[in-house]
CSV table of C-alpha atoms in Angstrom, one decimal:
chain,number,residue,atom,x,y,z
A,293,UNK,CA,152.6,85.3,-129.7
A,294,UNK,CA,152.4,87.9,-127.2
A,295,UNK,CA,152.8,88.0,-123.3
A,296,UNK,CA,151.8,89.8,-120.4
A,297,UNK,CA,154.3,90.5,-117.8
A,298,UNK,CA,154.8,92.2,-114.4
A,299,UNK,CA,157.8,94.2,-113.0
A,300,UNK,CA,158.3,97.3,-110.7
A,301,UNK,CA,154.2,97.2,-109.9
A,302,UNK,CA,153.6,97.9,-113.5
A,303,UNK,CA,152.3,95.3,-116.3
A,304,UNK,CA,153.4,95.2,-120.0
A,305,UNK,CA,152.0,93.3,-123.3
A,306,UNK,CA,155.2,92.6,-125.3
A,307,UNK,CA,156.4,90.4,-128.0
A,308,UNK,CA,159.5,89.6,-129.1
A,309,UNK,CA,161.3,92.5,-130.6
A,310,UNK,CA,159.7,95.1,-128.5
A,311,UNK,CA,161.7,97.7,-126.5
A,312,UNK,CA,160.8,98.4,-123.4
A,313,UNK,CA,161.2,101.1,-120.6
A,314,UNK,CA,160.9,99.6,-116.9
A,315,UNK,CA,161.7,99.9,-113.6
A,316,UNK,CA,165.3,100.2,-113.0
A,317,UNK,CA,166.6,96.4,-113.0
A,318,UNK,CA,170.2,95.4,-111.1
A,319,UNK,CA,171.8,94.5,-114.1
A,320,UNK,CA,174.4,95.9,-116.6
A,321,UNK,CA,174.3,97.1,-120.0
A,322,UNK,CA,174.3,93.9,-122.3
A,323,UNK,CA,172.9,91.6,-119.8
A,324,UNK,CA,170.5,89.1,-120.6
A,325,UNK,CA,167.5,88.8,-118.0
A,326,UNK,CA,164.4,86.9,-117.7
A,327,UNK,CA,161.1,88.3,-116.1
A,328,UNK,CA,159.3,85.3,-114.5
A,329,UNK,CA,155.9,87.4,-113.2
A,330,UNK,CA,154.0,87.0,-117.0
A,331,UNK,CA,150.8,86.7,-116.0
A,332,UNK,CA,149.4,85.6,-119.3
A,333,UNK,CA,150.4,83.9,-122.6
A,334,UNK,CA,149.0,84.8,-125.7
A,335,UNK,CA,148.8,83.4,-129.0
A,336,UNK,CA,147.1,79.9,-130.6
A,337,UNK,CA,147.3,78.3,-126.9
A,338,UNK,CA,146.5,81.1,-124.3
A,339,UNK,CA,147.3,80.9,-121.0
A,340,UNK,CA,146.0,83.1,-118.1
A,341,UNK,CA,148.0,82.7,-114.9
A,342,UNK,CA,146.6,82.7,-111.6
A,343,UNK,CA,148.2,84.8,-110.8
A,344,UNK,CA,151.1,84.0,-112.8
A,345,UNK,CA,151.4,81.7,-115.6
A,346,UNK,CA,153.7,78.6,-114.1
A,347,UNK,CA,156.9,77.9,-115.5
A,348,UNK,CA,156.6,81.1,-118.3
A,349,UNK,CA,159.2,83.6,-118.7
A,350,UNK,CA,160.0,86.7,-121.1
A,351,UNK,CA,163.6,86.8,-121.9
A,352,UNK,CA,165.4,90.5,-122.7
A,353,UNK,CA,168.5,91.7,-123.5
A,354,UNK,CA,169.0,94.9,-121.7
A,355,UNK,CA,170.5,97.8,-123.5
A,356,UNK,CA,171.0,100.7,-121.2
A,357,UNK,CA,170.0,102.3,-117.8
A,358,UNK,CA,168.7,105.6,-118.3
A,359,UNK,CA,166.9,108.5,-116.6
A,360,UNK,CA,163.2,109.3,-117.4
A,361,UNK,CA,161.8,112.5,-118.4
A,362,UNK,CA,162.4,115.8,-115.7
A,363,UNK,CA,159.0,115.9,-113.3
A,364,UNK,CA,159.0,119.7,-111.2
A,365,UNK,CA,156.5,119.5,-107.7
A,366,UNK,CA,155.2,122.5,-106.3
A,367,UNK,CA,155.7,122.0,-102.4
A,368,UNK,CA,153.9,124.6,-100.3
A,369,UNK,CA,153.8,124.4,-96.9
A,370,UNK,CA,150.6,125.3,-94.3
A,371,UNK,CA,149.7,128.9,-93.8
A,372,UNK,CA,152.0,131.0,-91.0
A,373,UNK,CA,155.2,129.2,-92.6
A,374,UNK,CA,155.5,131.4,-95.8
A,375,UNK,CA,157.4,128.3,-97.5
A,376,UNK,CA,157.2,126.8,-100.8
A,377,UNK,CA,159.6,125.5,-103.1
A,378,UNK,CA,160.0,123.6,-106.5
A,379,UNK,CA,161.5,119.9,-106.2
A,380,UNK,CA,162.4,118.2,-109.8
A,381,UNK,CA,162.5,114.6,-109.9
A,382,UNK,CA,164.3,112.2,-113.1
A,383,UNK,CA,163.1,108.7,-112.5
A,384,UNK,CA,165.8,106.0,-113.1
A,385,UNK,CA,164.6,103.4,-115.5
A,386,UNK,CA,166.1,100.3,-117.8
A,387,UNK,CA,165.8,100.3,-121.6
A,388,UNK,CA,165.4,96.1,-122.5
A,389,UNK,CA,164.8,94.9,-125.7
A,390,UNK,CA,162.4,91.7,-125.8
A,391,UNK,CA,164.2,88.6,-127.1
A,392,UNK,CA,162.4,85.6,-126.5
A,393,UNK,CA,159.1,84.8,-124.6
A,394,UNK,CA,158.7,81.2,-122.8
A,395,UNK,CA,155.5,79.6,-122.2
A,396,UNK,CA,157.3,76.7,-120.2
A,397,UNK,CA,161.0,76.0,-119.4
A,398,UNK,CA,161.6,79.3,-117.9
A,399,UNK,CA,162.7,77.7,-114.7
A,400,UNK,CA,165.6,75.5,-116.4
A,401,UNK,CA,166.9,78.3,-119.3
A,402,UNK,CA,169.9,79.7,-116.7
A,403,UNK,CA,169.0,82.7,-117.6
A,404,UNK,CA,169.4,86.1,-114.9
A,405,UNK,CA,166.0,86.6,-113.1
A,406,UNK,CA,164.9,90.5,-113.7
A,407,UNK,CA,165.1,92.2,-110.2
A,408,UNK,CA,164.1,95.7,-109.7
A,409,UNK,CA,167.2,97.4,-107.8
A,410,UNK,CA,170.1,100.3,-108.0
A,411,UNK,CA,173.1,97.9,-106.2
A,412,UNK,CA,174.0,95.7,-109.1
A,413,UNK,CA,176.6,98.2,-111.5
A,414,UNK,CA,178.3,99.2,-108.5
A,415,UNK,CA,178.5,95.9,-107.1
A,416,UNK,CA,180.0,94.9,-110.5
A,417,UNK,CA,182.5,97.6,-110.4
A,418,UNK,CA,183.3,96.6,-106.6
A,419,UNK,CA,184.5,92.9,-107.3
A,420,UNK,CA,186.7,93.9,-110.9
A,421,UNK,CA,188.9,95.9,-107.9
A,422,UNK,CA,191.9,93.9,-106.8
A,423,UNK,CA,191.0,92.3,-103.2
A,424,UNK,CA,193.3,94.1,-100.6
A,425,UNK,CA,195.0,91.8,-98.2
A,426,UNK,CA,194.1,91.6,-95.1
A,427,UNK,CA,196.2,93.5,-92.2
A,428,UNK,CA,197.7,91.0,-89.5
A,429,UNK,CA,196.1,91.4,-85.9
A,430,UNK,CA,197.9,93.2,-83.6
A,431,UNK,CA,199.1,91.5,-80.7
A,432,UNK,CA,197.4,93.3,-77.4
A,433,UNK,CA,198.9,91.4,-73.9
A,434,UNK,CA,198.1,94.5,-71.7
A,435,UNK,CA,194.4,94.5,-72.6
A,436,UNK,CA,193.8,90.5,-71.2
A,437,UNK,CA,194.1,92.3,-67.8
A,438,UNK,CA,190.7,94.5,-68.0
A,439,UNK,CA,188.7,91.5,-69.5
A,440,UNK,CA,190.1,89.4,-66.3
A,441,UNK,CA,189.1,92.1,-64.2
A,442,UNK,CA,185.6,92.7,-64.9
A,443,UNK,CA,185.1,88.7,-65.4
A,444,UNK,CA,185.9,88.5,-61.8
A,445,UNK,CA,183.5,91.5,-60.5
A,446,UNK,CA,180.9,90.3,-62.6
A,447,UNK,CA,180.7,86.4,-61.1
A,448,UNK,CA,179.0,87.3,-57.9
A,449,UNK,CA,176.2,88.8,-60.2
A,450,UNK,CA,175.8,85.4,-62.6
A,451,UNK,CA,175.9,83.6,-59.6
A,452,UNK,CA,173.3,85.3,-57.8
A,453,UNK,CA,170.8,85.3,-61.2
A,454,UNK,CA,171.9,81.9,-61.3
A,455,UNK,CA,171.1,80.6,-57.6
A,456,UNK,CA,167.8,82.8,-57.3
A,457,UNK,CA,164.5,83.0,-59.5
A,458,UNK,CA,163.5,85.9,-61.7
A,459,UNK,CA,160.9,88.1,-58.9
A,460,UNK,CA,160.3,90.4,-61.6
A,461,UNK,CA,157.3,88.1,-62.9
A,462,UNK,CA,155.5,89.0,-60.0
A,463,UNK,CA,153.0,92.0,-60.3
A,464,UNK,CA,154.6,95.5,-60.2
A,465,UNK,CA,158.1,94.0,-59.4
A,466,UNK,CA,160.5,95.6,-62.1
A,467,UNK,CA,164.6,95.5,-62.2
A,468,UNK,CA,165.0,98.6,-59.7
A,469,UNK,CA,162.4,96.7,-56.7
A,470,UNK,CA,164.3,93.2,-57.5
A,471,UNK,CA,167.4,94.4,-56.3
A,472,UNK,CA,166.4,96.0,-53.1
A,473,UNK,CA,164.8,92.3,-52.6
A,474,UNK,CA,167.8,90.7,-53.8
A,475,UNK,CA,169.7,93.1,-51.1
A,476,UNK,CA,167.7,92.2,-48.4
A,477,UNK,CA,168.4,88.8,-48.7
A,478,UNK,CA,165.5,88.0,-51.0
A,479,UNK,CA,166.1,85.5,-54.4
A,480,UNK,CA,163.1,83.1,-54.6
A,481,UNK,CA,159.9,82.4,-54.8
A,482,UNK,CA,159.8,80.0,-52.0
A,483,UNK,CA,161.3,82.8,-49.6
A,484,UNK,CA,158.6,85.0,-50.4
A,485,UNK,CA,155.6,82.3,-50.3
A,486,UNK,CA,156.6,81.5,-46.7
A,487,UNK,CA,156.1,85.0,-45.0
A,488,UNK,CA,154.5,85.0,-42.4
A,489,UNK,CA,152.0,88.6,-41.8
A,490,UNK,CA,154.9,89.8,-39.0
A,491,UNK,CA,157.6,89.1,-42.3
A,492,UNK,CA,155.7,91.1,-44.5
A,493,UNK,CA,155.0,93.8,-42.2
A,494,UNK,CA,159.3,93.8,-41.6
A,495,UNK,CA,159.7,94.1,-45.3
A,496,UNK,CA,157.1,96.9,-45.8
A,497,UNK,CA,159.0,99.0,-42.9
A,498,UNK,CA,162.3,97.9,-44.2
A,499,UNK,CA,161.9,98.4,-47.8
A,500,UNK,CA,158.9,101.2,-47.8
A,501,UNK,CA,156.4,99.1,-49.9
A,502,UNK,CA,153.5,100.8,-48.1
A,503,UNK,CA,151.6,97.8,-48.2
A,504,UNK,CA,152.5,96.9,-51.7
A,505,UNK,CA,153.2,93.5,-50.9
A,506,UNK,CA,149.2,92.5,-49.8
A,507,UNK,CA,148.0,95.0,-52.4
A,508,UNK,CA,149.7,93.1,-55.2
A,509,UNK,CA,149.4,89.7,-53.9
A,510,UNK,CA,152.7,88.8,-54.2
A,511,UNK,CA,152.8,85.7,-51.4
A,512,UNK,CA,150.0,83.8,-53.7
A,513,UNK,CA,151.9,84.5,-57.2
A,514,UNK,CA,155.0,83.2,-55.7
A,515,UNK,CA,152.8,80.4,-54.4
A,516,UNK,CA,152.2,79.3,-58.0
A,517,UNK,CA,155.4,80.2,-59.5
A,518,UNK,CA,157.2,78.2,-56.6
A,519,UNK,CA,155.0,75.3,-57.7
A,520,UNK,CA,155.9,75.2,-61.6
């Protein structure tokens, strides 16, 4: 009986017994895994998964995490930069040996699921530590004053968002032009549906606009807006 598995974008035909070098795995050396990606059973019943072969699994024990053979690339860089340089590479991998292979049950067995992944030996080694106990807070009386403080300056300003609408959904109105209309007395879209042709000519002079107000058709938006 044989299977056909997937891990780390690479597939492998295994049976039990086999040793294999994959990926690197987040696991430790002695742990039992199980790779659920076997995308095809072999044997006197075979299955072909599509893509995976449901409820299968390949069981391992793994045995170490080592470092694959030294690669060297030759890095030169475009003409005019005189630069090249030599870069060596050691890819980290995880020597398993097959134990078992599942064609059902895989889902109940308990077992670790395989995951490619660096994290897990220093995670390991991070809860064996003692856990350090946690510093009382420090009492801090004087630094309620600030937080009072700018509570208070910032209320006009929530309740000025609050009481008005938001002008910057009309056209070409962004946070810098929404408070010179908020200054001038401005906040909804009501105000500015009702101006008059002797109001928007006040506002142009007022806030220099330069006609920005008909150009952008800002008395029909807030028309619609005052509607919804």
């Amino acid at each position: 009986m044989f299977a056909v598995l997937k891990t780390g974008g690479k597939q492998y035909k295994v049976q039990s017994g086999d040793t294999l070098r994959v990926e690197k795995l987040a696991a430790n050396a002695g742990d039992k895994v199980q790779f659920n990606e076997v995308l095809m059973i072999g044997g006197d019943k075979p299955q072909v998964g599509s893509p995976v072969v449901a409820d299968a699994g390949v069981q391992a024990e793994v045995i170490e995490q080592i470092k694959g053979p030294k690669t060297i690339n030759f890095v030169k860089r475009r003409r005019k930069h005189s630069s090249k340089r030599t870069k060596g590479h050691r890819q980290q991998l995880t020597l398993v040996r097959v134990t078992d292979i599942l064609a059902s049950g895989a889902a109940a067995s308990g077992i670790m699921a395989a995951e490619n992944g660096a994290g897990f030996v220093k995670a390991a080694a991070e809860e064996a530590k003692p856990a350090k106990k946690a510093k009382a807070p420090k009492a801090a009386p004087k630094a309620e004053a600030a937080p009072k403080a700018a509570a208070k300056k910032a209320a006009p300003a929530k309740a000025a968002a609050s009481d008005g609408d938001d002008l910057k959904q009309l056209s070409g109105v962004g946070p810098a032009l929404e408070k010179k209309l908020h200054a001038a007395g401005v906040t909804t879209f009501a105000q500015i549906a009702a101006w008059t042709p002797e109001d928007v000519a006040a506002m142009d002079e007022k806030l220099s606009f330069k006609g920005r107000i008909e150009r952008e058709g800002w008395i029909a938006q807030a028309a619609e807006m005052a509607k919804g």
